[in-house]
Phi, psi and omega in degrees: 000318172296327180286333168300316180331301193283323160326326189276344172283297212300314176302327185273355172284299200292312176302285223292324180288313168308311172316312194308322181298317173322293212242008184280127167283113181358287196312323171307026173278166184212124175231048188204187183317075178311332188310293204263034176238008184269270195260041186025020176303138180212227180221149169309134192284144194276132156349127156297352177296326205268318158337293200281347176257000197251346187248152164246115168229178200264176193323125214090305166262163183234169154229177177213180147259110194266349154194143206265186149046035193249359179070229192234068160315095181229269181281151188234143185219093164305179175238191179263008181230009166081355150276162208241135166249097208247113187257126166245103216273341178292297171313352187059001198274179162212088160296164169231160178232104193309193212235164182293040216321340184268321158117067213217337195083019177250164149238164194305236165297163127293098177214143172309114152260325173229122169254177186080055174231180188237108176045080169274138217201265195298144179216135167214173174213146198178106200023073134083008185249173174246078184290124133230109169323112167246168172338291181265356187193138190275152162221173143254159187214143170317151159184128156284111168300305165302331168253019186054034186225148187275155130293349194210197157274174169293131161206127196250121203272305211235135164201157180133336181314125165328134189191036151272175170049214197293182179053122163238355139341073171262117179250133194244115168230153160260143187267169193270008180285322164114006174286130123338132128260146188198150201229150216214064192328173179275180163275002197192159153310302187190130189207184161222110196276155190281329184246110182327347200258340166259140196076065193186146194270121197247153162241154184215153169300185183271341169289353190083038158270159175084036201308093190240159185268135169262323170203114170257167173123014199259157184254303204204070169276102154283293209272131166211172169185178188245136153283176247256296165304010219026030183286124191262115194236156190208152183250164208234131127321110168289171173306168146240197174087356162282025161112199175272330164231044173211161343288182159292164153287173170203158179261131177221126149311085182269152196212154180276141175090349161277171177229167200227359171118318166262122061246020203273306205210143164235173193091216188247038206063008174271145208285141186297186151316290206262329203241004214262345179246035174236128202288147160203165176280351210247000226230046201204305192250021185299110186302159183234150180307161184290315173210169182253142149261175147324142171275177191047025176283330197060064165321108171237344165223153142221157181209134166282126180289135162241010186259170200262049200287184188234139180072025217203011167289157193034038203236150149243132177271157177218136177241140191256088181310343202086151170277182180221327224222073162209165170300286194248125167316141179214142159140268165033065165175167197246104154300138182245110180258148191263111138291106169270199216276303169307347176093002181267134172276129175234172188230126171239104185288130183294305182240119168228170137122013162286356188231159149182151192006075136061015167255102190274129146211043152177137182245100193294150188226328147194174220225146172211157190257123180264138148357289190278040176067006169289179165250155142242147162216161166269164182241114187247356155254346177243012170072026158246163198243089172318174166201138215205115188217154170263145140111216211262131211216197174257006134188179232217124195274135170333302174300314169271033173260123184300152196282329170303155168302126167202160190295106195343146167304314185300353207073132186328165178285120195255126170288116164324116142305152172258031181259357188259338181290265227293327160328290168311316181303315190269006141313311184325302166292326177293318175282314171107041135320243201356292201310346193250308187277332194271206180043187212268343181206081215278171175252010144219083187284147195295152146192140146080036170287323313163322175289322234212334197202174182239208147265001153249358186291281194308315144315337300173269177313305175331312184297285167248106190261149172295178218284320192273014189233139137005131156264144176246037208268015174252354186270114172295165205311313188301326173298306157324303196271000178256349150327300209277305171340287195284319172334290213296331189281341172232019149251058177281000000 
């Protein structure tokens, strides 16, 4: 009798995998780390060797990594004291990343500064406060900036936000109006939502009075930022399930009391499918984008350069997170948009090559200009924190590298000694590596190191360790590197 059961189970999976194949509509497709765009699984950050060769930028910059191991790494905040602030919403966390106290292009310590929170996403400061957007609620918390230390209690000034169905995302900036903005995603692919607040850009005072919709019709705006004029432009996530190349993505000059069009008209205004014949008032004066992206690249931040970058005047950068719901994947690399003197927008890729023949191993998500005039952007599929610097820099990008052979910026791979392997070993033990790493049935085991890193990567973490490792900020460099020495020799 069990075994027909399970036959009569296993035949109904198989008719079902068929129906599926059969009858799955073209347009459903799904191509991409589904891991980390499901559960936020993402990958070991690639080696800088592997950087320079697999990214391109242009001619004159390099990047590095300025800090690892950071988990689903998304909005950046500098401080007025030269740390970095990070929200990692899987984690609840809001980080700090200590500051480059050596000028080396690293960053310090790692440390949690606020935990517990529900998706913390959006970060702003703002008189003597700590701003973060969480899903359901803004809160704030005193903080001296200048020493990276909180000063006060938690206090969630605002709750109440929408936060059923998809966009769970609230991105927070203050406007030079002296406003809050918080984006506010739909609830669906394409609906007609019961609550005014969703696909809508909302504004508030900075105590979280005053609540108002500032524009709507935006389906999923993560990213807006102000120009040079204070003018407010924001990039829009289209719908899926229209192929592989609708709708476009789009850029909108957003201005207050407009509407931009979904779930009704994408595009150049053209009527959705599904909603494009369903009467509304507001569908008449719906504004059409400033520009089209590709679809499904997924636009998630822009920020206007106000520094003086070479090929990046007037420029914006916009980073293209990746598609999911295309045949061959597209987007994974970081764009440069152009103002000429008419006001005409042109696009220029800035980072390309995170992505190639359908392999990822990062997806950027928003980009800040750091104190020393360098960029950094995250990475939330690979826990990482980029650093993007001109001229002679702490490594050297593929493109810019002259076509003879010469030797990495970073300097050659250097072979462990073996007075630094048997160093490292009783260090090892000593920090208390072992209790995690060590024995016959450890509780995170080592493999395959030796494929993936170098003796500077691994010194390199160490140096700035994630939030979940240990600090090793007592060890001197040689010591670090006698460490990364006995690993890379025995967990090859």
């Amino acid at each position: 009798m069990l075994r027909k059961i399970l036959a009569g189970f296993l035949g109904l999976i198989l008719a079902g995998a068929g129906a599926a194949y059969l009858f799955w509509p073209a347009t459903w497709t799904v191509n991409a780390p589904i891991m980390n765009s499901l559960f936020g699984w993402g990958v070991d950050a690639a080696p800088e060797a592997l950087l320079r060769e697999r990214l391109t930028l242009p001619a004159g910059y390099q990047i590095n990594r300025y800090a690892i191991g950071l988990g689903q790494a998304r909005i950046m905040r500098w401080t007025s004291g030269g740390d970095l602030l990070v929200s990692i919403p899987r984690k609840g966390e809001i980080a700090l990343i200590g500051r480059d106290t050596k000028k080396t292009g690293r960053g310090g310590a790692v440390r949690a500064l606020l935990t517990g929170l529900n998706r913390p996403h959006g970060i702003e400061i703002h008189d003597g406060y700590l701003y973060v957007g969480e899903t359901d609620a803004i809160l704030r918390v005193p903080f001296d900036e200048a020493k990276g230390e909180l000063t006060g209690k938690v206090e969630r000034i605002l709750t109440g936000l929408p936060a059923n169905g998809n966009h769970w995302s609230r991105t927070l900036r203050m406007g030079p109006d002296g406003w809050m903005y918080v984006n506010v995603g739909s609830s669906c692919n394409v609906c007609i939502e019961e609550d005014a607040r969703r696909a809508a850009i909302l504004r508030f005072r900075p105590d979280g009075s005053g609540e108002e919709i500032f524009a709507g019709g935006l389906r999923n705006t993560v990213g807006f930022d102000w120009d040079a004029k204070g003018e407010l432009w924001g990039v829009d996530n289209g719908r899926d399930l229209l192929g592989d190349d609708l709708p476009p993505e789009e850029l909108n000059h957003i201005e207050k009391g407009r509407f931009y069009g979904w779930p009704f008209r994408y595009g150049n205004n053209v009527p959705d499918p599904d909603f494009g014949a369903t009467p509304d008032p507001r569908v008449e004066a719906a504004v059409p984008p400033a520009f089209a992206f590709p679809a499904h690249v997924a636009p998630l931040s822009i920020k206007f350069l106000h520094a003086a970058l070479p090929g990046l005047e007037n420029a914006a950068l916009v980073t293209f997170h990746g598609s999911w719901n295309r045949s061959r994947k597209s987007g994974y690399q970081v764009v440069a948009l152009h103002w000429d003197a008419a006001g005409r927008i042109s696009l220029e890729p800035f980072i390309t090559g995170f992505e190639k023949n359908e392999e990822v191993i990062g997806r950027p998500v928003d980009t800040a200009v750091g104190p020393d005039g360098a960029i950094y952007i995250s990475d939330d599929y690979a826990g990482v924190i980029y650093r993007v610097s001109y001229g002679k820099g702490n490594a050297a990008s593929a493109a810019a590298r002259p076509a003879e052979p010469q030797v990495e910026a970073a300097g050659p791979r250097e072979t462990p000694t073996n007075d630094e392997v048997l160093r490292g070993q009783g260090m090892f033990g000593a920090v208390g590596c072992k209790n995690c790493h060590g024995g016959e049935h450890p509780v995170t085991p080592l493999r395959n190191l030796g494929a993936r890193y170098g003796q500077d990567d691994i010194a390199a973490l160490l140096a700035t360790p994630p939030a979940n490792m240990p600090s090793f900020a007592h060890l001197k460099e040689d010591e670090r590197r006698a460490i990364a020495a006995y690993v890379l020799a025995t967990y090859r």
